[in-house]
Coordinates of C-alpha atoms in Angstrom, one line a residue:
X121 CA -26.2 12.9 3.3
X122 CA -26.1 8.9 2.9
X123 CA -24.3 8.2 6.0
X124 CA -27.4 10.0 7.7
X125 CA -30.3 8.8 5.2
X126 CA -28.9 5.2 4.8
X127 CA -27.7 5.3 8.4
X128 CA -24.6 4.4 6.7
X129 CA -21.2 4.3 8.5
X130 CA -17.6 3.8 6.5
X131 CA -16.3 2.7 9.4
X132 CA -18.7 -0.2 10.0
X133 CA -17.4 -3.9 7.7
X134 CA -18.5 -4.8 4.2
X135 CA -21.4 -6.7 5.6
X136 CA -22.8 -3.5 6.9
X137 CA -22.1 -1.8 3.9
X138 CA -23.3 -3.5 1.3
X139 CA -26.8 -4.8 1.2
X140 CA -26.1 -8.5 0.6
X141 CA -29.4 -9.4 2.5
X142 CA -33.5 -8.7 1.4
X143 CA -32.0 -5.9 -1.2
X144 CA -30.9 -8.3 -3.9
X145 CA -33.6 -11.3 -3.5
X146 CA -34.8 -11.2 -6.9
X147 CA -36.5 -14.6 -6.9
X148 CA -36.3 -17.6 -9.6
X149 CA -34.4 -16.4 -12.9
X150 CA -35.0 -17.4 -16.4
X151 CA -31.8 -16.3 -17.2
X152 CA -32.9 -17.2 -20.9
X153 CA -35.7 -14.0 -20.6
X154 CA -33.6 -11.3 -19.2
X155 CA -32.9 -8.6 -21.7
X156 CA -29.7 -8.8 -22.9
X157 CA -26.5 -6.2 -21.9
X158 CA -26.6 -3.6 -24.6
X159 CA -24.4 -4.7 -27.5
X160 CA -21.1 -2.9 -27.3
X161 CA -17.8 -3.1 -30.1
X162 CA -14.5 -3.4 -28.2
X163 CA -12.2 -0.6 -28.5
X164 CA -8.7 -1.4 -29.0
X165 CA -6.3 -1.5 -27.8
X166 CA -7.8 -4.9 -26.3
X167 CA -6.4 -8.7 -26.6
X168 CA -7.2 -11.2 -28.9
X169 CA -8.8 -13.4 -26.4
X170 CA -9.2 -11.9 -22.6
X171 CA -6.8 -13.6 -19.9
X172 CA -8.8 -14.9 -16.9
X173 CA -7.2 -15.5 -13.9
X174 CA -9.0 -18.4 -11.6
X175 CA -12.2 -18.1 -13.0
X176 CA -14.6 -20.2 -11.7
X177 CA -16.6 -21.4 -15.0
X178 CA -19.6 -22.9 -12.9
X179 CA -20.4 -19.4 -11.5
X180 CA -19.8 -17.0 -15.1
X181 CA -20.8 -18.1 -18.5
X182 CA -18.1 -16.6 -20.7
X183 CA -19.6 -15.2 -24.3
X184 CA -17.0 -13.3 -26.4
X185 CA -16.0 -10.0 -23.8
X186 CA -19.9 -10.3 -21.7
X187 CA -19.7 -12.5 -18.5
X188 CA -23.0 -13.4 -17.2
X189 CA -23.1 -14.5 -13.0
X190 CA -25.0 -17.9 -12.5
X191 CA -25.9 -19.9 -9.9
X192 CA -27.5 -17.8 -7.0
X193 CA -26.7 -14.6 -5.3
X194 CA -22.6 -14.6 -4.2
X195 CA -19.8 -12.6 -4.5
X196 CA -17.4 -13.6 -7.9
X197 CA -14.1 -11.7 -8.7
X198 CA -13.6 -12.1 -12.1
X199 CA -9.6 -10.8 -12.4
X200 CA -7.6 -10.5 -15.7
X201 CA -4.3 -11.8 -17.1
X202 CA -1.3 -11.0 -17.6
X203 CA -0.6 -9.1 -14.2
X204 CA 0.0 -5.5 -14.7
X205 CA 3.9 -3.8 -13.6
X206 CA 4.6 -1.0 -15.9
X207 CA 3.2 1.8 -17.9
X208 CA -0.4 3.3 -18.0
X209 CA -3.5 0.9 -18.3
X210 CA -7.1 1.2 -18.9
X211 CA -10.0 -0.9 -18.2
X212 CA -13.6 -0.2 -19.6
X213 CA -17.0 -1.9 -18.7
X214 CA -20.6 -1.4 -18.5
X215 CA -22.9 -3.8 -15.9
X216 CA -26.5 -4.6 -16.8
X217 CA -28.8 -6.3 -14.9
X218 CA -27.6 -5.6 -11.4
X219 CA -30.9 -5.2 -9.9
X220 CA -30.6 -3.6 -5.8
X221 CA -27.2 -5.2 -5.8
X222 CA -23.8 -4.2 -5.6
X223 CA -21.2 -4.4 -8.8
X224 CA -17.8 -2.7 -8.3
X225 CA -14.6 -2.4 -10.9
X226 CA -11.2 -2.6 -8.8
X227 CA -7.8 -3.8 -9.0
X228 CA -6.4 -6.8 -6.4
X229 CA -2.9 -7.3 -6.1
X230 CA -1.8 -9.7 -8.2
X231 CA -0.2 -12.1 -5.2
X232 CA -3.6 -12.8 -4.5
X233 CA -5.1 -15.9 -4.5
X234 CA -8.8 -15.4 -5.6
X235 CA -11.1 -18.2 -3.9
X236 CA -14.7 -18.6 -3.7
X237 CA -15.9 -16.0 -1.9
X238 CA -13.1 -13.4 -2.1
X239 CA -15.1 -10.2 -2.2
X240 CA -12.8 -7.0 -3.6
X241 CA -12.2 -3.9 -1.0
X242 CA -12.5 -6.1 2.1
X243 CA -8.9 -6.7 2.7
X244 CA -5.7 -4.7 2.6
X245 CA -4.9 -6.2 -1.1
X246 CA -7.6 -5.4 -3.4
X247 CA -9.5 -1.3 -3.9
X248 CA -13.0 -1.1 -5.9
X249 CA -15.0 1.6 -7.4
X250 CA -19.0 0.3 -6.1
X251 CA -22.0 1.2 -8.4
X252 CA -25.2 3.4 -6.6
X253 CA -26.5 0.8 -4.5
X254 CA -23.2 1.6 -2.3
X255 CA -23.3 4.8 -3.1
X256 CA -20.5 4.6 -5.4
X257 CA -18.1 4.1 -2.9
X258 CA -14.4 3.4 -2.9
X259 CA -13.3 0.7 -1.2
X260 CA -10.3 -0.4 0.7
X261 CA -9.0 -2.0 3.9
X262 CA -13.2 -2.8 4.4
X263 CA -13.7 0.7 4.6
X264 CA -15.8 2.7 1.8
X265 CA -15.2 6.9 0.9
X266 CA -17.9 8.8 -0.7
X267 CA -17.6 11.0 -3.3
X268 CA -17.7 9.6 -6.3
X269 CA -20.7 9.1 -9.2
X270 CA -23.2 6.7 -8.1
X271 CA -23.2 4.8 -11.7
X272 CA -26.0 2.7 -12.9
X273 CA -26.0 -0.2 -15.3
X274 CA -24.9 0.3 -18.8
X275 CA -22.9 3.5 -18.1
X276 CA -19.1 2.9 -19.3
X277 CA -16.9 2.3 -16.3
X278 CA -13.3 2.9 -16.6
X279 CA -10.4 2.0 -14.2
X280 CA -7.1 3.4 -15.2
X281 CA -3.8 2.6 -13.8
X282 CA -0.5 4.3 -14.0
X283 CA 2.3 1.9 -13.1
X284 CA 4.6 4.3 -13.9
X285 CA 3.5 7.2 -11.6
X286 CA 5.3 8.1 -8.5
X287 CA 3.3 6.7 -6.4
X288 CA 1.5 4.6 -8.3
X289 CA -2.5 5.3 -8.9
X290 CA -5.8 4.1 -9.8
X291 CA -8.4 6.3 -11.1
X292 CA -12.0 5.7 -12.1
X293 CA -13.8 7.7 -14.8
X294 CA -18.2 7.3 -15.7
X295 CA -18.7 7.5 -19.3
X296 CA -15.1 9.4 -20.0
X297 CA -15.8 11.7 -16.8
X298 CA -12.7 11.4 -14.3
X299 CA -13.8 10.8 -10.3
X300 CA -12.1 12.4 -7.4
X301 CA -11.7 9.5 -5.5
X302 CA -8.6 7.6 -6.5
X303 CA -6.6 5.4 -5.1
X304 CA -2.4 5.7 -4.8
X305 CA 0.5 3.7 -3.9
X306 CA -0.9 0.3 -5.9
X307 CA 1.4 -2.5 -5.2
X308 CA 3.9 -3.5 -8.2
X309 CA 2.0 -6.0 -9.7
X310 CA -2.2 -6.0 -10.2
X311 CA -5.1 -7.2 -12.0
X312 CA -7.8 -5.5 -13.1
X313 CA -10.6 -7.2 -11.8
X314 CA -14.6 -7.0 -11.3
X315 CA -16.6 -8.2 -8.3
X316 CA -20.0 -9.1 -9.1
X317 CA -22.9 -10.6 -6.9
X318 CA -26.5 -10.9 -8.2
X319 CA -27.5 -14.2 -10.3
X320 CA -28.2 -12.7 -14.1
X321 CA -26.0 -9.8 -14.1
X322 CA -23.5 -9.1 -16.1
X323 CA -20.3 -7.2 -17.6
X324 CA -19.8 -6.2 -20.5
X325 CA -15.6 -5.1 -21.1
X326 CA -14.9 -2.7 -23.8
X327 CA -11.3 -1.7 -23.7
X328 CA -9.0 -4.0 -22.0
X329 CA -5.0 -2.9 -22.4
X330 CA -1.8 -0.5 -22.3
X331 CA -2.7 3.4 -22.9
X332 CA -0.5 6.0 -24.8
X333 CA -0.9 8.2 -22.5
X334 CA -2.6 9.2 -19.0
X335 CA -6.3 10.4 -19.2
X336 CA -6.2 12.3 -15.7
X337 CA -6.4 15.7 -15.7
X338 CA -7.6 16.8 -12.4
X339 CA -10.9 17.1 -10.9
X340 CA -12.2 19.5 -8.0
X341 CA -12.7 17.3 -4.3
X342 CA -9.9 14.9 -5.5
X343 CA -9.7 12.8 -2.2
X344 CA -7.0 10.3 -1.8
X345 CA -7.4 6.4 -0.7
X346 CA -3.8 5.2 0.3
X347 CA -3.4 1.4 -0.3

C-alpha cells in the first residue's frame, strides 16, 4: 500500500507528491559520460522532422528524436506540434537516465501557454502518466490515482488518444500493455507532451502520429480520471 508505506496522500499538491527535494540530488554531471539512451528506430507512422511547441533550447539539447534535459534539476514540458482535434493518435517513448526522479508522458490542452516552470497534471489543463518514483500515477487537477504500472527507464511508453471517441480519451500502455487508468473527456484540441525534471535524462520518441485504428481493448480495474 504506497499511500501507507510512502505516507502518500492523492489528496495532498504536487509538491507533496513528487519528490522534487533530496530524491533527485545527483550531484555534478558530466553529461558527456552518462551512458547513452538505448538506440531505438522510429516506427512510422512519424513526421519528417518532430514539431516542438515553445521549447526552451537552453534547457533540452535536441539530437534527431532523443531530447536530453540540461542545466540543473527543474521541471521542462517538452509539447509537440501540430495540435491534435480529430481521429486516433499514438505517442511512444522510452526515458533513460531518470535517476530517483519523476518523468511522466501526458497530454496539455493545446490553449496552453507552456512557460518555464509549467509542470504537467498540476492544473485543470494538462493529465500525465508518472514513472515509479510516483508510483506511476495519473495525474490531473494536482491530484494523482494509483493503479497503473510503475514503469522504469527504457520501457516503451505509449499515450494514445482518440479524438474521435464519445467522450474523448487518453490511454497509456507499458511496452504494448494497456493500463486501467485512463483519462476521458480531453478538451478539443491537445498536445502530446512529456514533463521531465532531472539534469541528464532523457526521451527517447519512437512513434509520433495518426493511428488506423484504436489499440484499447479493455483491461480489468479500468478506473476513470475525468478532465
Amino acid at each position: 500500500d504506497h499511500e501507507h508505506e510512502h505516507g502518500h496522500d492523492h489528496e495532498h499538491s504536487h509538491e507533496h507528491a513528487h519528490p522534487h527535494d533530496g530524491a533527485c540530488h545527483h550531484g555534478h554531471l558530466d553529461l558527456s559520460k552518462l551512458a547513452p539512451p538505448k538506440k531505438r528506430t522510429k516506427i512510422q507512422p512519424f513526421p519528417p522532422k518532430l514539431q516542438l511547441f515553445q521549447l526552451d533550447t537552453s534547457l533540452i539539447k535536441v539530437e534527431d528524436n532523443v531530447f536530453t534535459k540540461l542545466k540543473g534539476d527543474n521541471d521542462v514540458v517538452v509539447a509537440f506540434d501540430p495540435p491534435i482535434q480529430q481521429g486516433i493518435h499514438r505517442f511512444s517513448i522510452a526515458f533513460a537516465n531518470s535517476y530517483s526522479c519523476f518523468h511522466s508522458i501526458g497530454i496539455v490542452d493545446a490553449a496552453v501557454n507552456i512557460t518555464k516552470g509549467y509542470a504537467l497534471g498540476e492544473d485543470e489543463k494538462s493529465a500525465e502518466y508518472n514513472n515509479k518514483n510516483v508510483f506511476g500515477q495519473v495525474y490531473h487537477k494536482n491530484k494523482g490515482v494509483e493503479g497503473n504500472e510503475e514503469y522504469q527507464d527504457e520501457q516503451l511508453i505509449t499515450a494514445e488518444v482518440n479524438m474521435d471517441a464519445k467522450p474523448r480519451t487518453l490511454h497509456f500502455f507499458v511496452e504494448g500493455k494497456e493500463q486501467p487508468v485512463y483519462v476521458s473527456s480531453l478538451p478539443a484540441s491537445i498536445r502530446f507532451a512529456i514533463h521531465i525534471y532531472a539534469e541528464g535524462a532523457s526521451f527517447t520518441v519512437v512513434t509520433l502520429g495518426k493511428a488506423p485504428s484504436a489499440s484499447v481493448k479493455g483491461v480489468v480495474g479500468k478506473k476513470e480520471v475525468q478532465w
